[in-house]
Amino acid sequence: MLKMNDVSKIYRTDLIETYALRKFSLEVTAGEFVAVTGPSGSGKTTFLNVAGLLESFDSGSFQLDGTDVHELSDDARSRLRNERIGFIFQSFNLIPDLNVRDNVEVPLRYRRLSATDRSERIASALELVGLASRMKHMPSQLSGGQQQRVAIARAIAGDPAFLLADEPTGNLDSLMARQVVDLLEQINEMGTTILLVTHDPELARRAQRNVHLVDGQIADFHAYEPRPSAAGNAGAALA
Amino acid sequence: MFAYYARLALHSFGRNPGLTALMVLAIALGIAVSVMTLTVYHGMSGNPIWWKSDRLYTVTMDNWDPQNAYRPDSRLPPPEMTYRDAHHLFDSGIPERKVLMYSSNGVMSAAGNTAPVPVNTRFTTADFFAMFEVPFLYGNGWSSGADSPPQPVIVLSRDENDKLFGGANSVGRTVRWNDHEFRIVGVLNDWFPLPRYYDLNGGAFSPPDAAYLPFNWGVELEQLNNEETDCWGSHPVNNFKDFMNAECVWLQMWVELPSSAARTRMQEFMDGYWAEQHKAGRFQRPRDNRLTNVSQWLRDRQVVDNDNRLLVGLGFAFLAVCLINTVGLLLAKFLNGAPVTGVRRALGASRRQIFAQHLIEVGALSVAGAALGLALAALGLAAVHHLYASAHLGHRGGYQEITHFDSIGVVWAVGLAVVATLAAGLYPAWRVGRLPPAMYLKSQ
C-alpha cells in the first residue's frame, strides 16, 4: 500500500548537502499502525512529508496504492493527497477564522463533494470525536485536546486510507494525549492505516510496530504485541 | 468553488481590516488619479463624429507667402481658406455634402418682445445640419435653395430659444438679427460636440453658436469673422470686397465624400485648381492641398497638447506606484497567511486552487478599489469642474465641459481598475501557491 525503496531526500544550500532521508525503504500494508521514532533531526518529519506528498524526493521510488508518485503533476498529487491521506499535526493547524464545522469541511471542499454529502461526513466525523455539539465554536474557544480532536475529525472526514500524525500529542497534557491516542487506535481499528511520528516511547508502544530513524536511515524495527482488537493487523510485514 | 473562495476572501479581509483598507485605498487613489486624467484626455482627444471618419474631411490649401510658411514651426497649411478659393471649391459637385462657414457676432431679439442680446452666429450653408448630424428639437435646417440668394431664415440653439421664447416651439416666428428680420425654421436640441471639431478657432471646448444664418447673409451684410483671420501680402484692404479678394484665410470648409473614389476625385479637383492658380501667379509654395479627416484634424490642431499627454503619463505613473505598493502589501499579506495555505495544501488544495483562491481575493479587492476609485474620480472631476466653471463665471465652454464621466469613460475606468489590480495580484497569488507547504506546517 505504501512502498518506499531507497528514497533519498537531500536539502541543499550553497555550501552543504544534508541527507534528511538516505536510501530509506519501508513498506506499510493496509490497516497497519506504525510509529516512527527517532531523535530530533533524524528525518521523521521529512519522511512524513514525503509520505504525505507534501515534499518531493531526490532518488528512489515511492508507490502509494500502486501509483508511482514521483512523476505525478501537482494536481494529481493534490488529488491523491486529498482523497487518500489525512494529516494530524502537533500544533493542530486549525484555521483560526473558520469555525469547527468549516475547518472539518476544508478537505471535502477540495474534493468537490455536494453540500449534503459534506454535511453528512462532517457530522459523522465530529460525532466520532465527540464534538458534534461544537460545530459553531471557533478554535480559540476550544481546549488543546478538543482542537486536536477537531483536527482528527478533519483528517478522517474524507475517509482517507492513510492517517499521518506528526507528534499529535506533543502539545497536550497526559490526559488529553491519552484520549487522542485512544481515538487514533479506534480509527485504526476501523481500517485506516496510521503512520505516527513521535518522540514518546510510550506512545510508540501503542503502535503495532516501531520504525526507529537515525540520520535519515532506519536504525531499528520493533514489532509490538498486537492489540486484542487489532488482531487482523498483527502479521504486518516488516520491510 | 467561486462562492467558497469569495467567502474565504471575506474572512481574509476581516482578519486584517486595516491592511485591507490600506490596499483598497491605494488602488482607489491610483485609479482615481489615472481615471481623472484619462477622462480629460478622452474628452479632448475623442472624435465626436467617429462614425464618419472615412467620409468627413476639412479642406485646406497652402496659399501662403512663398517666403514665409504660415506657421514656421509646423508643416501644415493654413487651417482656413480664402473666400476666393473656398468659393471656387464649393462649386464642385463631387462631395455628397459641402459646408462653407464662419462665425460672427450679432445682436438678436424676439420681434417686439425683448431687448437685443449679443449672440455668436454662424454663417453657414444648408448642409451644415445634415453633415454634422445636428439634432433638432423643432423644425429643421433650411434647404439649399435658401443659400443663394440667401433667404431670411434662421436656426436657433435650444438655449437661445429658451431665452427668447421660454422653450416654446418658435418655428415660424421671427427674430430681429442686427436689425434684419429672420423667420425661424428650426430650433436645435441639446448639441455640444467635444471637442468642437468643426471649428476649433473659438476654443476646442467652446459651446456651439446661438444662431445659424445662410452663409451669403454674412457676405451680403458684410459681417466679419469674429475668430481667427490671417492675411499676408500687401494688397490694400479698404472694404469688404477687398477683404474677400485678399489672401486672407477666414473660412472653414468641410466636405462629405461617400467613397475613396470621391475623395480621389476631390483631391484631383483641388490639385487642378491649384495648378491653374499656380500658373496665374498664386500658390507659389509647394503644393499642399489637403483633405483631412476629423481625427487627424484634431491632432494637427493640437487639441491635445503635450501637457495633457504628460498629465496622463503622470497619472499612470502614480497608478503604477500605487499598484506596486499594493503588490507589496498583497505579498506581505499572502505570505503572512502561508501557514494556513500550507494547511490547505496538506488537506488537498492544488497550487492552481490556491492561486484561484487568492486571485478571487485580489478580484474582490479590485472591485472595492475600483468602486472607491470611481467615486473619488467623480468627486475629483466635480471639483475640477467647479473650479473651471467658477473661472468661466458660469458660462459654458472650456475645460469644465470635459470634466465629467461619459459612458465610455466609465467602461474604461472599470476595465482599468479590474485589469490593473488583477495584474498587480497575479504575482502574489502565484507566489503563495508555490510556497512549500511542509515548511509552514510545523511553524503554525
XYZ file of C-alpha atoms in Angstrom, chain B residues 99-281:
183
model
C -20.231 73.296 -45.955
C -18.714 76.737 -46.020
C -18.862 78.728 -42.818
C -17.516 81.218 -40.356
C -18.550 82.651 -37.040
C -19.539 86.226 -36.404
C -21.171 88.469 -33.808
C -24.621 89.917 -33.861
C -27.409 91.127 -31.652
C -30.779 89.486 -31.642
C -34.196 89.997 -30.171
C -37.549 88.326 -30.495
C -39.579 90.658 -32.643
C -41.051 93.373 -30.452
C -40.642 91.480 -27.200
C -37.153 91.580 -25.821
C -34.114 93.794 -25.688
C -31.406 92.796 -28.172
C -28.760 90.447 -26.801
C -25.366 89.666 -28.314
C -25.249 86.265 -29.998
C -22.497 84.230 -31.548
C -23.770 83.491 -35.009
C -22.602 81.018 -37.587
C -22.958 81.858 -41.235
C -23.091 78.524 -42.942
C -24.584 76.592 -45.788
C -27.593 74.294 -45.770
C -25.679 71.028 -45.487
C -24.210 72.025 -42.092
C -27.017 70.368 -40.129
C -27.064 67.090 -42.032
C -23.291 66.839 -42.381
C -22.610 67.269 -38.663
C -25.792 65.405 -37.677
C -27.116 68.276 -35.619
C -30.239 67.243 -33.690
C -33.383 69.358 -33.950
C -35.921 69.984 -31.233
C -38.329 71.823 -33.534
C -38.371 72.223 -37.299
C -35.329 71.690 -39.495
C -32.469 73.467 -41.174
C -33.055 75.436 -44.342
C -32.900 73.898 -47.802
C -30.022 74.549 -50.182
C -32.383 76.763 -52.169
C -32.267 79.207 -49.256
C -28.490 79.520 -49.522
C -28.369 81.599 -52.683
C -29.848 84.047 -52.947
C -29.989 83.962 -49.170
C -33.444 83.650 -47.686
C -34.275 85.355 -44.375
C -34.295 82.149 -42.363
C -32.605 81.373 -39.099
C -31.978 78.375 -36.834
C -31.640 78.916 -33.079
C -29.874 76.894 -30.448
C -32.026 75.414 -27.724
C -30.533 77.778 -25.129
C -31.303 80.781 -27.283
C -34.834 79.577 -27.918
C -35.259 79.120 -24.164
C -34.098 82.693 -23.599
C -36.232 84.275 -26.295
C -39.323 82.091 -26.292
C -39.247 80.289 -22.966
C -38.586 76.990 -24.697
C -41.781 77.084 -26.781
C -41.847 75.923 -30.373
C -40.802 79.108 -32.152
C -40.728 77.722 -35.684
C -42.455 80.211 -37.980
C -41.906 83.135 -35.622
C -39.466 85.917 -36.407
C -36.446 87.379 -34.692
C -34.500 90.518 -35.398
C -30.831 89.903 -36.034
C -28.782 93.111 -36.447
C -31.960 94.943 -37.433
C -32.946 92.397 -40.061
C -35.897 90.123 -39.664
C -35.438 86.389 -39.969
C -38.000 83.609 -39.810
C -37.180 80.738 -37.522
C -37.164 77.433 -39.401
C -35.592 75.240 -36.749
C -34.524 75.001 -33.118
C -31.643 72.726 -32.206
C -31.877 70.162 -29.479
C -29.012 69.947 -26.965
C -25.844 69.713 -29.009
C -22.369 70.192 -27.592
C -19.763 68.235 -29.546
C -16.489 67.982 -27.647
C -14.100 68.990 -28.959
C -15.874 71.447 -31.277
C -14.117 69.818 -34.199
C -15.905 71.664 -36.990
C -14.473 74.990 -35.828
C -11.588 74.931 -33.383
C -10.830 78.638 -33.673
C -13.008 79.847 -30.846
C -11.616 77.200 -28.469
C -11.812 73.450 -28.778
C -14.265 73.215 -25.890
C -16.389 76.250 -26.652
C -20.136 75.892 -26.919
C -21.766 75.847 -30.337
C -23.191 79.085 -31.692
C -26.515 80.521 -30.652
C -27.838 81.247 -34.130
C -27.265 79.977 -37.676
C -27.850 82.014 -40.831
C -27.312 81.244 -44.517
C -23.699 81.897 -45.435
C -24.442 84.511 -48.064
C -26.116 86.725 -45.462
C -22.695 87.134 -43.947
C -21.352 88.341 -47.289
C -24.341 90.489 -48.033
C -24.315 92.104 -44.597
C -20.512 92.321 -44.733
C -20.153 90.549 -41.410
C -16.565 89.985 -40.371
C -15.291 86.811 -38.835
C -15.111 87.079 -35.035
C -12.488 84.374 -34.765
C -9.140 83.849 -36.442
C -8.424 85.764 -39.635
C -4.889 85.764 -41.052
C -3.673 87.629 -44.101
C -0.422 88.014 -45.966
C 0.721 90.222 -48.825
C 0.496 93.944 -49.322
C -2.817 94.229 -51.148
C -4.769 97.149 -49.723
C -7.970 96.117 -47.951
C -10.298 99.084 -47.855
C -13.662 97.374 -47.855
C -15.345 94.012 -47.509
C -14.945 93.309 -51.229
C -11.193 93.870 -50.924
C -11.196 91.548 -47.936
C -12.960 88.824 -49.900
C -10.377 89.012 -52.665
C -7.331 89.300 -50.416
C -5.047 86.458 -49.373
C -6.851 86.297 -46.078
C -7.851 82.956 -44.620
C -11.028 83.040 -42.525
C -13.436 80.400 -43.840
C -13.837 76.798 -42.766
C -14.754 74.353 -45.445
C -15.899 70.753 -44.896
C -16.899 68.141 -47.424
C -18.564 64.755 -47.051
C -17.192 62.273 -49.559
C -19.048 58.973 -49.739
C -16.193 56.853 -51.101
C -12.464 56.730 -51.589
C -13.084 57.312 -55.305
C -14.911 60.534 -54.482
C -12.076 61.506 -52.209
C -9.587 60.940 -55.021
C -11.707 62.980 -57.419
C -11.992 65.808 -54.901
C -8.234 65.768 -54.353
C -7.711 65.910 -58.125
C -10.177 68.762 -58.378
C -8.253 70.695 -55.726
C -4.927 69.934 -57.363
C -6.285 71.051 -60.753
C -7.490 74.304 -59.253
C -4.128 74.740 -57.539
C -2.291 74.209 -60.869
C -4.486 76.746 -62.584
C -3.903 79.323 -59.851
C -0.231 78.493 -59.709
C 0.057 79.260 -63.393
C -1.729 82.525 -62.775
C 0.839 83.509 -60.150
